[in-house]
Amino acid sequence: MKKQSETHEAISWAKQRLDDLDTMIAQVEKSADKLKDDARAKADAALARLQASRDKVNASYDQLLAETDAMKDDARKTLETEWIEVESAFQAFLTAAKDQAETVRTVIQARADAQRKYWEKSIADLRAQAESNVEKARGELDDALKRLSDETEKFQSRIGEVKDAGDESWKAVKAGLADAKAAHDRTIEKIRNAFSKET
């Protein structure tokens, strides 16, 4: 379960990076047209780096989706390494556009908006997952409590049947008590496990 969650997080992280990069490229392409001469040449070079990185990030993302868990770790490391190039290229563009304050502001604002949307979606997804897990745990708890109640009733009925019984009957009662205790212990363990999955 933990490995599956880590894999999901890696894929989600990579998708967010890919979306972030798409936003950067779109804004840099729009904004580069406003630059002149040397600034334009530097901006175009930064854009080319961003586009090349996008191809590599997209390949890593596709690998994350397609590969086994061991390969996913490698793909994520590759993606993290490429992300350093993305940030470097983005900073190169911002440096090239430094005399165009409005351009810099627009590009940074677009990136911040994309990140905010991703975070809001992540929070909504986590909230929905938590609600689903709580409902599942509540159902498991109800089932476990019902089993425990059923075992308790069985034990109570055995006690009622053997009030005046001899040693053999008391041995049966003791065995029933042991069975009920074992069922209780298993039930409590299942409840604990259900709650530990949530934390």
JSON list of C-alpha atoms in Angstrom, two decimals:
[
{"chain": "A", "resi": 1, "resn": "MET", "atom": "CA", "xyz": [0.00, 0.00, 0.00]},
{"chain": "A", "resi": 2, "resn": "LYS", "atom": "CA", "xyz": [2.82, 2.40, 0.91]},
{"chain": "A", "resi": 3, "resn": "LYS", "atom": "CA", "xyz": [4.72, 1.65, -2.34]},
{"chain": "A", "resi": 4, "resn": "GLN", "atom": "CA", "xyz": [1.54, 2.23, -4.35]},
{"chain": "A", "resi": 5, "resn": "SER", "atom": "CA", "xyz": [1.05, 5.57, -2.60]},
{"chain": "A", "resi": 6, "resn": "GLU", "atom": "CA", "xyz": [4.67, 6.57, -3.29]},
{"chain": "A", "resi": 7, "resn": "THR", "atom": "CA", "xyz": [4.24, 5.62, -6.96]},
{"chain": "A", "resi": 8, "resn": "HIS", "atom": "CA", "xyz": [1.07, 7.68, -7.17]},
{"chain": "A", "resi": 9, "resn": "GLU", "atom": "CA", "xyz": [2.86, 10.63, -5.56]},
{"chain": "A", "resi": 10, "resn": "ALA", "atom": "CA", "xyz": [5.76, 10.33, -8.03]},
{"chain": "A", "resi": 11, "resn": "ILE", "atom": "CA", "xyz": [3.39, 10.33, -10.99]},
{"chain": "A", "resi": 12, "resn": "SER", "atom": "CA", "xyz": [1.43, 13.25, -9.56]},
{"chain": "A", "resi": 13, "resn": "TRP", "atom": "CA", "xyz": [4.65, 15.16, -8.90]},
{"chain": "A", "resi": 14, "resn": "ALA", "atom": "CA", "xyz": [5.86, 14.52, -12.46]},
{"chain": "A", "resi": 15, "resn": "LYS", "atom": "CA", "xyz": [2.51, 15.59, -13.94]},
{"chain": "A", "resi": 16, "resn": "GLN", "atom": "CA", "xyz": [2.63, 18.82, -11.94]},
{"chain": "A", "resi": 17, "resn": "ARG", "atom": "CA", "xyz": [6.15, 19.50, -13.24]},
{"chain": "A", "resi": 18, "resn": "LEU", "atom": "CA", "xyz": [5.02, 18.84, -16.79]},
{"chain": "A", "resi": 19, "resn": "ASP", "atom": "CA", "xyz": [2.05, 21.19, -16.42]},
{"chain": "A", "resi": 20, "resn": "ASP", "atom": "CA", "xyz": [4.32, 23.81, -14.84]},
{"chain": "A", "resi": 21, "resn": "LEU", "atom": "CA", "xyz": [6.75, 23.51, -17.73]},
{"chain": "A", "resi": 22, "resn": "ASP", "atom": "CA", "xyz": [3.95, 23.81, -20.31]},
{"chain": "A", "resi": 23, "resn": "THR", "atom": "CA", "xyz": [2.82, 27.01, -18.60]},
{"chain": "A", "resi": 24, "resn": "MET", "atom": "CA", "xyz": [6.36, 28.40, -18.60]},
{"chain": "A", "resi": 25, "resn": "ILE", "atom": "CA", "xyz": [6.87, 27.62, -22.30]},
{"chain": "A", "resi": 26, "resn": "ALA", "atom": "CA", "xyz": [3.54, 29.14, -23.30]},
{"chain": "A", "resi": 27, "resn": "GLN", "atom": "CA", "xyz": [4.24, 32.37, -21.42]},
{"chain": "A", "resi": 28, "resn": "VAL", "atom": "CA", "xyz": [7.87, 32.57, -22.56]},
{"chain": "A", "resi": 29, "resn": "GLU", "atom": "CA", "xyz": [6.77, 32.13, -26.19]},
{"chain": "A", "resi": 30, "resn": "LYS", "atom": "CA", "xyz": [4.25, 34.96, -25.84]},
{"chain": "A", "resi": 31, "resn": "SER", "atom": "CA", "xyz": [6.65, 37.21, -23.98]},
{"chain": "A", "resi": 32, "resn": "ALA", "atom": "CA", "xyz": [9.73, 36.63, -26.14]},
{"chain": "A", "resi": 33, "resn": "ASP", "atom": "CA", "xyz": [8.07, 38.51, -29.00]},
{"chain": "A", "resi": 34, "resn": "LYS", "atom": "CA", "xyz": [8.27, 41.71, -26.95]},
{"chain": "A", "resi": 35, "resn": "LEU", "atom": "CA", "xyz": [12.05, 41.51, -26.57]},
{"chain": "A", "resi": 36, "resn": "LYS", "atom": "CA", "xyz": [14.59, 43.02, -28.98]},
{"chain": "A", "resi": 37, "resn": "ASP", "atom": "CA", "xyz": [18.12, 42.31, -30.18]},
{"chain": "A", "resi": 38, "resn": "ASP", "atom": "CA", "xyz": [20.42, 40.57, -27.68]},
{"chain": "A", "resi": 39, "resn": "ALA", "atom": "CA", "xyz": [17.62, 40.09, -25.14]},
{"chain": "A", "resi": 40, "resn": "ARG", "atom": "CA", "xyz": [15.53, 38.36, -27.82]},
{"chain": "A", "resi": 41, "resn": "ALA", "atom": "CA", "xyz": [18.41, 36.07, -28.78]},
{"chain": "A", "resi": 42, "resn": "LYS", "atom": "CA", "xyz": [18.96, 35.09, -25.12]},
{"chain": "A", "resi": 43, "resn": "ALA", "atom": "CA", "xyz": [15.23, 34.59, -24.63]},
{"chain": "A", "resi": 44, "resn": "ASP", "atom": "CA", "xyz": [15.04, 32.36, -27.73]},
{"chain": "A", "resi": 45, "resn": "ALA", "atom": "CA", "xyz": [17.98, 30.31, -26.44]},
{"chain": "A", "resi": 46, "resn": "ALA", "atom": "CA", "xyz": [16.26, 29.93, -23.06]},
{"chain": "A", "resi": 47, "resn": "LEU", "atom": "CA", "xyz": [13.03, 28.93, -24.83]},
{"chain": "A", "resi": 48, "resn": "ALA", "atom": "CA", "xyz": [14.88, 26.29, -26.86]},
{"chain": "A", "resi": 49, "resn": "ARG", "atom": "CA", "xyz": [16.32, 24.89, -23.60]},
{"chain": "A", "resi": 50, "resn": "LEU", "atom": "CA", "xyz": [12.86, 24.81, -22.04]},
{"chain": "A", "resi": 51, "resn": "GLN", "atom": "CA", "xyz": [11.42, 23.01, -25.07]},
{"chain": "A", "resi": 52, "resn": "ALA", "atom": "CA", "xyz": [14.25, 20.45, -25.07]},
{"chain": "A", "resi": 53, "resn": "SER", "atom": "CA", "xyz": [13.70, 19.90, -21.35]},
{"chain": "A", "resi": 54, "resn": "ARG", "atom": "CA", "xyz": [9.99, 19.49, -21.94]},
{"chain": "A", "resi": 55, "resn": "ASP", "atom": "CA", "xyz": [10.70, 16.58, -24.28]},
{"chain": "A", "resi": 56, "resn": "LYS", "atom": "CA", "xyz": [12.89, 14.94, -21.62]},
{"chain": "A", "resi": 57, "resn": "VAL", "atom": "CA", "xyz": [10.42, 15.61, -18.80]},
{"chain": "A", "resi": 58, "resn": "ASN", "atom": "CA", "xyz": [7.60, 14.22, -20.92]},
{"chain": "A", "resi": 59, "resn": "ALA", "atom": "CA", "xyz": [9.67, 11.08, -21.63]},
{"chain": "A", "resi": 60, "resn": "SER", "atom": "CA", "xyz": [10.32, 10.63, -17.90]},
{"chain": "A", "resi": 61, "resn": "TYR", "atom": "CA", "xyz": [6.62, 11.13, -17.16]},
{"chain": "A", "resi": 62, "resn": "ASP", "atom": "CA", "xyz": [5.70, 8.53, -19.77]},
{"chain": "A", "resi": 63, "resn": "GLN", "atom": "CA", "xyz": [8.26, 6.17, -18.23]},
{"chain": "A", "resi": 64, "resn": "LEU", "atom": "CA", "xyz": [6.73, 6.70, -14.79]},
{"chain": "A", "resi": 65, "resn": "LEU", "atom": "CA", "xyz": [3.35, 5.72, -16.16]},
{"chain": "A", "resi": 66, "resn": "ALA", "atom": "CA", "xyz": [4.63, 2.65, -17.98]},
{"chain": "A", "resi": 67, "resn": "GLU", "atom": "CA", "xyz": [7.38, 1.12, -15.87]},
{"chain": "A", "resi": 68, "resn": "THR", "atom": "CA", "xyz": [7.65, -1.09, -12.80]},
{"chain": "A", "resi": 69, "resn": "ASP", "atom": "CA", "xyz": [8.18, 0.39, -9.35]},
{"chain": "A", "resi": 70, "resn": "ALA", "atom": "CA", "xyz": [11.98, -0.02, -9.53]},
{"chain": "A", "resi": 71, "resn": "MET", "atom": "CA", "xyz": [12.05, 1.75, -12.88]},
{"chain": "A", "resi": 72, "resn": "LYS", "atom": "CA", "xyz": [9.79, 4.49, -11.52]},
{"chain": "A", "resi": 73, "resn": "ASP", "atom": "CA", "xyz": [12.50, 5.44, -9.02]},
{"chain": "A", "resi": 74, "resn": "ASP", "atom": "CA", "xyz": [14.99, 5.82, -11.87]},
{"chain": "A", "resi": 75, "resn": "ALA", "atom": "CA", "xyz": [12.54, 7.84, -13.94]},
{"chain": "A", "resi": 76, "resn": "ARG", "atom": "CA", "xyz": [11.85, 10.17, -11.04]},
{"chain": "A", "resi": 77, "resn": "LYS", "atom": "CA", "xyz": [15.58, 10.72, -10.46]},
{"chain": "A", "resi": 78, "resn": "THR", "atom": "CA", "xyz": [16.03, 11.49, -14.16]},
{"chain": "A", "resi": 79, "resn": "LEU", "atom": "CA", "xyz": [13.12, 13.90, -14.02]},
{"chain": "A", "resi": 80, "resn": "GLU", "atom": "CA", "xyz": [14.51, 15.63, -10.92]},
{"chain": "A", "resi": 81, "resn": "THR", "atom": "CA", "xyz": [17.87, 16.05, -12.65]},
{"chain": "A", "resi": 82, "resn": "GLU", "atom": "CA", "xyz": [16.21, 17.50, -15.75]},
{"chain": "A", "resi": 83, "resn": "TRP", "atom": "CA", "xyz": [14.18, 19.84, -13.58]},
{"chain": "A", "resi": 84, "resn": "ILE", "atom": "CA", "xyz": [17.41, 21.58, -12.62]},
{"chain": "A", "resi": 85, "resn": "GLU", "atom": "CA", "xyz": [17.87, 22.38, -16.32]},
{"chain": "A", "resi": 86, "resn": "VAL", "atom": "CA", "xyz": [14.29, 23.64, -16.53]},
{"chain": "A", "resi": 87, "resn": "GLU", "atom": "CA", "xyz": [14.82, 26.04, -13.64]},
{"chain": "A", "resi": 88, "resn": "SER", "atom": "CA", "xyz": [18.15, 27.17, -15.09]},
{"chain": "A", "resi": 89, "resn": "ALA", "atom": "CA", "xyz": [16.60, 27.84, -18.50]},
{"chain": "A", "resi": 90, "resn": "PHE", "atom": "CA", "xyz": [13.70, 29.69, -16.88]},
{"chain": "A", "resi": 91, "resn": "GLN", "atom": "CA", "xyz": [16.10, 31.88, -14.91]},
{"chain": "A", "resi": 92, "resn": "ALA", "atom": "CA", "xyz": [18.04, 32.53, -18.14]},
{"chain": "A", "resi": 93, "resn": "PHE", "atom": "CA", "xyz": [14.83, 33.80, -19.75]},
{"chain": "A", "resi": 94, "resn": "LEU", "atom": "CA", "xyz": [14.05, 36.01, -16.76]},
{"chain": "A", "resi": 95, "resn": "THR", "atom": "CA", "xyz": [17.57, 37.43, -16.93]},
{"chain": "A", "resi": 96, "resn": "ALA", "atom": "CA", "xyz": [17.20, 38.10, -20.66]},
{"chain": "A", "resi": 97, "resn": "ALA", "atom": "CA", "xyz": [13.87, 39.86, -20.04]},
{"chain": "A", "resi": 98, "resn": "LYS", "atom": "CA", "xyz": [15.03, 41.79, -16.95]},
{"chain": "A", "resi": 99, "resn": "ASP", "atom": "CA", "xyz": [14.47, 45.16, -18.65]},
{"chain": "A", "resi": 100, "resn": "GLN", "atom": "CA", "xyz": [10.86, 44.22, -19.38]},
{"chain": "A", "resi": 101, "resn": "ALA", "atom": "CA", "xyz": [9.32, 44.26, -15.92]},
{"chain": "A", "resi": 102, "resn": "GLU", "atom": "CA", "xyz": [5.80, 43.62, -17.22]},
{"chain": "A", "resi": 103, "resn": "THR", "atom": "CA", "xyz": [7.00, 40.60, -19.20]},
{"chain": "A", "resi": 104, "resn": "VAL", "atom": "CA", "xyz": [8.80, 39.14, -16.19]},
{"chain": "A", "resi": 105, "resn": "ARG", "atom": "CA", "xyz": [5.77, 39.76, -13.99]},
{"chain": "A", "resi": 106, "resn": "THR", "atom": "CA", "xyz": [3.40, 38.12, -16.50]},
{"chain": "A", "resi": 107, "resn": "VAL", "atom": "CA", "xyz": [5.56, 35.00, -16.84]},
{"chain": "A", "resi": 108, "resn": "ILE", "atom": "CA", "xyz": [6.04, 34.61, -13.10]},
{"chain": "A", "resi": 109, "resn": "GLN", "atom": "CA", "xyz": [2.34, 35.26, -12.43]},
{"chain": "A", "resi": 110, "resn": "ALA", "atom": "CA", "xyz": [1.31, 32.60, -14.97]},
{"chain": "A", "resi": 111, "resn": "ARG", "atom": "CA", "xyz": [3.62, 30.09, -13.33]},
{"chain": "A", "resi": 112, "resn": "ALA", "atom": "CA", "xyz": [2.34, 30.97, -9.85]},
{"chain": "A", "resi": 113, "resn": "ASP", "atom": "CA", "xyz": [-1.26, 30.60, -11.04]},
{"chain": "A", "resi": 114, "resn": "ALA", "atom": "CA", "xyz": [-0.52, 27.17, -12.52]},
{"chain": "A", "resi": 115, "resn": "GLN", "atom": "CA", "xyz": [1.11, 26.05, -9.28]},
{"chain": "A", "resi": 116, "resn": "ARG", "atom": "CA", "xyz": [-1.79, 27.38, -7.19]},
{"chain": "A", "resi": 117, "resn": "LYS", "atom": "CA", "xyz": [-4.28, 25.45, -9.35]},
{"chain": "A", "resi": 118, "resn": "TYR", "atom": "CA", "xyz": [-2.23, 22.28, -8.94]},
{"chain": "A", "resi": 119, "resn": "TRP", "atom": "CA", "xyz": [-2.07, 22.73, -5.17]},
{"chain": "A", "resi": 120, "resn": "GLU", "atom": "CA", "xyz": [-5.80, 23.36, -4.95]},
{"chain": "A", "resi": 121, "resn": "LYS", "atom": "CA", "xyz": [-6.47, 20.21, -7.00]},
{"chain": "A", "resi": 122, "resn": "SER", "atom": "CA", "xyz": [-4.06, 18.22, -4.81]},
{"chain": "A", "resi": 123, "resn": "ILE", "atom": "CA", "xyz": [-5.81, 19.40, -1.66]},
{"chain": "A", "resi": 124, "resn": "ALA", "atom": "CA", "xyz": [-9.22, 18.52, -3.12]},
{"chain": "A", "resi": 125, "resn": "ASP", "atom": "CA", "xyz": [-7.94, 15.07, -4.15]},
{"chain": "A", "resi": 126, "resn": "LEU", "atom": "CA", "xyz": [-6.46, 14.45, -0.70]},
{"chain": "A", "resi": 127, "resn": "ARG", "atom": "CA", "xyz": [-9.67, 15.58, 0.97]},
{"chain": "A", "resi": 128, "resn": "ALA", "atom": "CA", "xyz": [-11.73, 13.22, -1.21]},
{"chain": "A", "resi": 129, "resn": "GLN", "atom": "CA", "xyz": [-9.31, 10.36, -0.55]},
{"chain": "A", "resi": 130, "resn": "ALA", "atom": "CA", "xyz": [-9.42, 11.00, 3.20]},
{"chain": "A", "resi": 131, "resn": "GLU", "atom": "CA", "xyz": [-13.23, 11.00, 3.17]},
{"chain": "A", "resi": 132, "resn": "SER", "atom": "CA", "xyz": [-13.28, 7.75, 1.20]},
{"chain": "A", "resi": 133, "resn": "ASN", "atom": "CA", "xyz": [-10.77, 6.14, 3.56]},
{"chain": "A", "resi": 134, "resn": "VAL", "atom": "CA", "xyz": [-12.72, 7.25, 6.61]},
{"chain": "A", "resi": 135, "resn": "GLU", "atom": "CA", "xyz": [-15.92, 5.76, 5.18]},
{"chain": "A", "resi": 136, "resn": "LYS", "atom": "CA", "xyz": [-14.10, 2.51, 4.39]},
{"chain": "A", "resi": 137, "resn": "ALA", "atom": "CA", "xyz": [-12.57, 2.38, 7.89]},
{"chain": "A", "resi": 138, "resn": "ARG", "atom": "CA", "xyz": [-15.97, 3.12, 9.42]},
{"chain": "A", "resi": 139, "resn": "GLY", "atom": "CA", "xyz": [-17.47, 0.19, 7.48]},
{"chain": "A", "resi": 140, "resn": "GLU", "atom": "CA", "xyz": [-14.64, -2.11, 8.57]},
{"chain": "A", "resi": 141, "resn": "LEU", "atom": "CA", "xyz": [-15.09, -0.97, 12.16]},
{"chain": "A", "resi": 142, "resn": "ASP", "atom": "CA", "xyz": [-18.84, -1.64, 12.03]},
{"chain": "A", "resi": 143, "resn": "ASP", "atom": "CA", "xyz": [-18.23, -5.12, 10.57]},
{"chain": "A", "resi": 144, "resn": "ALA", "atom": "CA", "xyz": [-15.59, -5.89, 13.20]},
{"chain": "A", "resi": 145, "resn": "LEU", "atom": "CA", "xyz": [-17.82, -4.70, 16.04]},
{"chain": "A", "resi": 146, "resn": "LYS", "atom": "CA", "xyz": [-20.70, -6.81, 14.72]},
{"chain": "A", "resi": 147, "resn": "ARG", "atom": "CA", "xyz": [-18.46, -9.92, 14.65]},
{"chain": "A", "resi": 148, "resn": "LEU", "atom": "CA", "xyz": [-17.32, -9.15, 18.18]},
{"chain": "A", "resi": 149, "resn": "SER", "atom": "CA", "xyz": [-20.92, -8.73, 19.33]},
{"chain": "A", "resi": 150, "resn": "ASP", "atom": "CA", "xyz": [-21.90, -12.03, 17.68]},
{"chain": "A", "resi": 151, "resn": "GLU", "atom": "CA", "xyz": [-19.04, -13.87, 19.44]},
{"chain": "A", "resi": 152, "resn": "THR", "atom": "CA", "xyz": [-20.02, -12.29, 22.76]},
{"chain": "A", "resi": 153, "resn": "GLU", "atom": "CA", "xyz": [-23.64, -13.45, 22.30]},
{"chain": "A", "resi": 154, "resn": "LYS", "atom": "CA", "xyz": [-22.48, -16.99, 21.51]},
{"chain": "A", "resi": 155, "resn": "PHE", "atom": "CA", "xyz": [-20.37, -17.03, 24.63]},
{"chain": "A", "resi": 156, "resn": "GLN", "atom": "CA", "xyz": [-23.22, -15.65, 26.78]},
{"chain": "A", "resi": 157, "resn": "SER", "atom": "CA", "xyz": [-25.56, -18.35, 25.52]},
{"chain": "A", "resi": 158, "resn": "ARG", "atom": "CA", "xyz": [-23.01, -21.07, 26.36]},
{"chain": "A", "resi": 159, "resn": "ILE", "atom": "CA", "xyz": [-22.66, -19.72, 29.88]},
{"chain": "A", "resi": 160, "resn": "GLY", "atom": "CA", "xyz": [-26.44, -19.82, 30.27]},
{"chain": "A", "resi": 161, "resn": "GLU", "atom": "CA", "xyz": [-26.58, -23.42, 29.07]},
{"chain": "A", "resi": 162, "resn": "VAL", "atom": "CA", "xyz": [-23.97, -24.72, 31.50]},
{"chain": "A", "resi": 163, "resn": "LYS", "atom": "CA", "xyz": [-24.73, -22.98, 34.80]},
{"chain": "A", "resi": 164, "resn": "ASP", "atom": "CA", "xyz": [-25.12, -26.25, 36.61]},
{"chain": "A", "resi": 165, "resn": "ALA", "atom": "CA", "xyz": [-22.82, -28.33, 34.46]},
{"chain": "A", "resi": 166, "resn": "GLY", "atom": "CA", "xyz": [-19.78, -30.36, 35.44]},
{"chain": "A", "resi": 167, "resn": "ASP", "atom": "CA", "xyz": [-16.12, -30.15, 34.51]},
{"chain": "A", "resi": 168, "resn": "GLU", "atom": "CA", "xyz": [-16.55, -31.13, 30.82]},
{"chain": "A", "resi": 169, "resn": "SER", "atom": "CA", "xyz": [-19.05, -28.36, 30.25]},
{"chain": "A", "resi": 170, "resn": "TRP", "atom": "CA", "xyz": [-16.81, -25.81, 31.95]},
{"chain": "A", "resi": 171, "resn": "LYS", "atom": "CA", "xyz": [-13.96, -26.91, 29.69]},
{"chain": "A", "resi": 172, "resn": "ALA", "atom": "CA", "xyz": [-16.24, -26.22, 26.74]},
{"chain": "A", "resi": 173, "resn": "VAL", "atom": "CA", "xyz": [-17.08, -22.81, 28.21]},
{"chain": "A", "resi": 174, "resn": "LYS", "atom": "CA", "xyz": [-13.38, -22.05, 28.69]},
{"chain": "A", "resi": 175, "resn": "ALA", "atom": "CA", "xyz": [-12.71, -23.07, 25.08]},
{"chain": "A", "resi": 176, "resn": "GLY", "atom": "CA", "xyz": [-15.57, -20.84, 23.97]},
{"chain": "A", "resi": 177, "resn": "LEU", "atom": "CA", "xyz": [-14.12, -18.01, 26.02]},
{"chain": "A", "resi": 178, "resn": "ALA", "atom": "CA", "xyz": [-10.72, -18.55, 24.40]},
{"chain": "A", "resi": 179, "resn": "ASP", "atom": "CA", "xyz": [-12.37, -18.52, 20.95]},
{"chain": "A", "resi": 180, "resn": "ALA", "atom": "CA", "xyz": [-14.27, -15.34, 21.79]},
{"chain": "A", "resi": 181, "resn": "LYS", "atom": "CA", "xyz": [-11.07, -13.71, 23.11]},
{"chain": "A", "resi": 182, "resn": "ALA", "atom": "CA", "xyz": [-9.20, -14.69, 19.93]},
{"chain": "A", "resi": 183, "resn": "ALA", "atom": "CA", "xyz": [-12.01, -13.25, 17.80]},
{"chain": "A", "resi": 184, "resn": "HIS", "atom": "CA", "xyz": [-11.94, -10.09, 19.93]},
{"chain": "A", "resi": 185, "resn": "ASP", "atom": "CA", "xyz": [-8.15, -9.77, 19.52]},
{"chain": "A", "resi": 186, "resn": "ARG", "atom": "CA", "xyz": [-8.38, -10.27, 15.74]},
{"chain": "A", "resi": 187, "resn": "THR", "atom": "CA", "xyz": [-11.16, -7.70, 15.55]},
{"chain": "A", "resi": 188, "resn": "ILE", "atom": "CA", "xyz": [-9.23, -5.11, 17.57]},
{"chain": "A", "resi": 189, "resn": "GLU", "atom": "CA", "xyz": [-6.15, -5.74, 15.41]},
{"chain": "A", "resi": 190, "resn": "LYS", "atom": "CA", "xyz": [-8.20, -5.20, 12.23]},
{"chain": "A", "resi": 191, "resn": "ILE", "atom": "CA", "xyz": [-9.59, -1.96, 13.66]},
{"chain": "A", "resi": 192, "resn": "ARG", "atom": "CA", "xyz": [-6.08, -0.76, 14.54]},
{"chain": "A", "resi": 193, "resn": "ASN", "atom": "CA", "xyz": [-4.82, -1.67, 11.09]},
{"chain": "A", "resi": 194, "resn": "ALA", "atom": "CA", "xyz": [-7.71, 0.18, 9.45]},
{"chain": "A", "resi": 195, "resn": "PHE", "atom": "CA", "xyz": [-6.92, 3.30, 11.43]},
{"chain": "A", "resi": 196, "resn": "SER", "atom": "CA", "xyz": [-3.15, 3.02, 10.88]},
{"chain": "A", "resi": 197, "resn": "LYS", "atom": "CA", "xyz": [-3.78, 3.01, 7.12]},
{"chain": "A", "resi": 198, "resn": "GLU", "atom": "CA", "xyz": [-5.43, 6.40, 7.50]},
{"chain": "A", "resi": 199, "resn": "THR", "atom": "CA", "xyz": [-2.45, 8.02, 9.24]}
]
